[in-house]
């Protein structure tokens, strides 16, 4: 077998994307989704591995900016659309794509690579560490009440067509990005992703709905959601499925959640991809009735250790030497001295004795501040 790895050309798009459909189960996406991804995918950052005329491996990267501690937005490659044909497993196809991709990312000057993993066990060997975690909550609204802060009743809510208010919602989202490490600044075109709502994905739920929160005529929050009706002998038991919710202050935030928990003919609110420290947990009367679960979210890979650690700030003054192991990107291996505080940081090579020894995977896990080095040390990984 001879294989070739190369950047995907325009004429190869259909075969390349078709290989991803097959790798992810063989169910074709809706025409709406396919058009969106065709417009968003950066062909010059898309790689394919070919066995003759057949694409048997694929990966791509989006050009993002990632918020880091301190509020800066740092260039980051958003690794995506990774798949290998089931007929070509265990032949080094994935490793060859990861090797070429990280080399390209480094050559392009991006100090970070990030991804969300369909199977998280895969990416640790390429230096990615789980840096953020997402919470799922299914609130039993028949048993849970909300304790809202002062000012909640002053917030005005109204239904709006998602497309009609989308530009304003995107502006509000952009204001929120520097406030939470790990959020992605959306490039032009990505606003369409928030409106993606193919009927084939609804599984009996309504089309996408939107409610905006306003104070004095100014937008202070929004929620996008769908309602999935259901009935039993005793009466209605529909579910509100929350897709996105952002607000600029506690009152607007609480007003939106109170609305979602009070929609007629429903008895539960299902929210996925919420941060693990979401204030929602402080609003509910009984967290046990919220069926909370946690899983990994954003995986971070430091492509250039020095540049990445200099790009963020540190709440407390720090002066530490790391001994970094990085077999896959050996230019990162060795000792680095990090000094910094809330105003800035410096990270440079050093021959000084190391205070900590860890792999680049653990460094990536701790990078955004959501995973502590002490917890990693407690697991024997630092």
XYZ file of C-alpha atoms in Angstrom, residues 6 8 12-24 29-30 32-49 55-62 64 77-85 93-94 97-98 101 114-119 122-123 128 190 193 196:
70
model
C -1.061 16.431 1.243
C -6.553 19.202 0.222
C -10.647 16.900 -3.594
C -13.070 18.506 -1.165
C -16.018 16.182 -1.808
C -13.951 13.007 -1.407
C -12.154 14.380 1.654
C -15.367 15.432 3.386
C -17.074 12.201 2.392
C -14.333 10.263 4.184
C -15.220 12.158 7.363
C -18.906 11.292 6.986
C -17.902 7.640 6.806
C -15.476 7.869 9.735
C -18.218 9.376 11.911
C -25.063 15.667 7.200
C -27.879 17.898 6.082
C -27.410 23.132 5.446
C -24.584 21.751 7.576
C -22.532 20.702 4.579
C -22.742 24.192 3.055
C -21.761 25.812 6.329
C -18.689 23.629 6.828
C -17.659 24.081 3.213
C -17.648 27.831 3.783
C -15.857 27.670 7.151
C -13.232 24.999 6.471
C -9.857 26.490 5.541
C -8.655 24.297 2.691
C -5.062 25.441 3.021
C -5.135 24.081 6.603
C -6.839 20.803 5.668
C -4.830 17.607 5.245
C -5.776 14.349 3.614
C -4.064 10.972 3.442
C -9.073 9.453 1.012
C -8.427 7.358 4.111
C -7.425 10.067 6.600
C -8.444 13.667 7.234
C -7.816 16.554 9.567
C -8.128 20.321 9.459
C -7.635 23.397 11.630
C -9.537 26.625 12.089
C -9.049 31.014 16.175
C -5.239 26.449 15.834
C -8.619 24.824 16.341
C -7.936 21.213 15.347
C -11.024 19.649 13.816
C -12.480 17.027 11.469
C -10.049 14.267 12.420
C -10.849 10.838 11.043
C -9.170 7.670 9.758
C -10.901 5.012 7.687
C -2.090 7.447 9.510
C -3.245 9.552 12.454
C -1.352 13.793 10.205
C -0.726 15.033 13.761
C -0.283 19.505 11.448
C -6.902 23.255 20.846
C -9.594 20.682 20.160
C -12.707 19.047 21.531
C -12.402 15.291 21.332
C -15.014 12.764 20.266
C -12.775 10.179 21.980
C -6.731 9.517 21.571
C -5.025 12.876 21.912
C -3.052 17.541 24.352
C -18.864 31.664 12.494
C -23.023 28.293 13.367
C -27.564 26.053 12.434
